[in-house]
């Protein structure tokens, strides 16, 4: 029985070239949104299960990698073309060499995966609905159905989706919806970037079916709309190495804290710390448990409009500075 069950419909096999052109390293990992969330949940001490369709050779390799990480897998195995990518980071930037979407789920595969999700949701404290990398893997309506059925089964649902997938999940009803301001803008739900406009967009999502809404804004403070209350969530800005995976780390840490019995505001503070520290690393969805807890103590959560004179002055902290502060705190 896992603390958290994650719907990861099409896990990725990821191949990344690191180092320099003369002596590079090859890294092979499991990946995709749900996998990166699972990895952060494991870092924070929660047990995790994943339900997904594992396709062809990439799918078989990904299953082995997940088992090696201690992640429980409930697999629908099928033949075909699995999802995978090859990225080259030897220049210091992430360059896509090849990205393979994989085959869409057939009706039979989808029915089997849906049954696995409902069965395993009964054994979890919380459920995350994550999305595949490609739009054509499964119909959006699956998210509405899963959100409604898992909620009806008495399990809180957290979604980290965008666009039509998010809209579909909201129809089913969710405990918490996390989305970025750029995703809202792409969906036509946001024109400007003022806090008032963001709060209004969050309240529309709340009215559409989310009990609470979390909006992330890259280097700006995140916003949490919980009922009629709206708060900002500010974290010291870290020196960025790779921003990929920061949003998934944010979501996973929020769920880890909720699974531990923390309040939503306490959970969002942990999420902000995990997301901020993830950008200092090359590994997606990775982090250091103790560093995340230390940074959580420096996350500022306060009501919208109560920002003070220095609300727009983001503190920039390096990992070495954070470690030094931790040593001072222990004295």
PDB file of C-alpha atoms in Angstrom, residues 232 234 300 302-313:
ATOM      1  CA  UNK A 232       1.463  34.543  -2.117  1.00  0.00           C
ATOM      2  CA  UNK A 234       7.745  33.537  -1.877  1.00  0.00           C
ATOM      3  CA  UNK A 300       7.237  33.397   3.113  1.00  0.00           C
ATOM      4  CA  UNK A 302       1.241  35.782   3.353  1.00  0.00           C
ATOM      5  CA  UNK A 303      -2.154  37.132   2.212  1.00  0.00           C
ATOM      6  CA  UNK A 304      -2.314  38.873  -1.154  1.00  0.00           C
ATOM      7  CA  UNK A 305      -1.979  42.616  -0.669  1.00  0.00           C
ATOM      8  CA  UNK A 306       0.147  42.245   2.475  1.00  0.00           C
ATOM      9  CA  UNK A 307       3.506  42.353   0.718  1.00  0.00           C
ATOM     10  CA  UNK A 308       5.323  45.221   2.419  1.00  0.00           C
ATOM     11  CA  UNK A 309       7.760  47.636   0.803  1.00  0.00           C
ATOM     12  CA  UNK A 310      10.168  44.959  -0.443  1.00  0.00           C
ATOM     13  CA  UNK A 311       7.632  42.538  -1.889  1.00  0.00           C
ATOM     14  CA  UNK A 312       9.167  42.650  -5.369  1.00  0.00           C
ATOM     15  CA  UNK A 313      12.760  42.240  -4.208  1.00  0.00           C
TER      16      UNK A 313
END
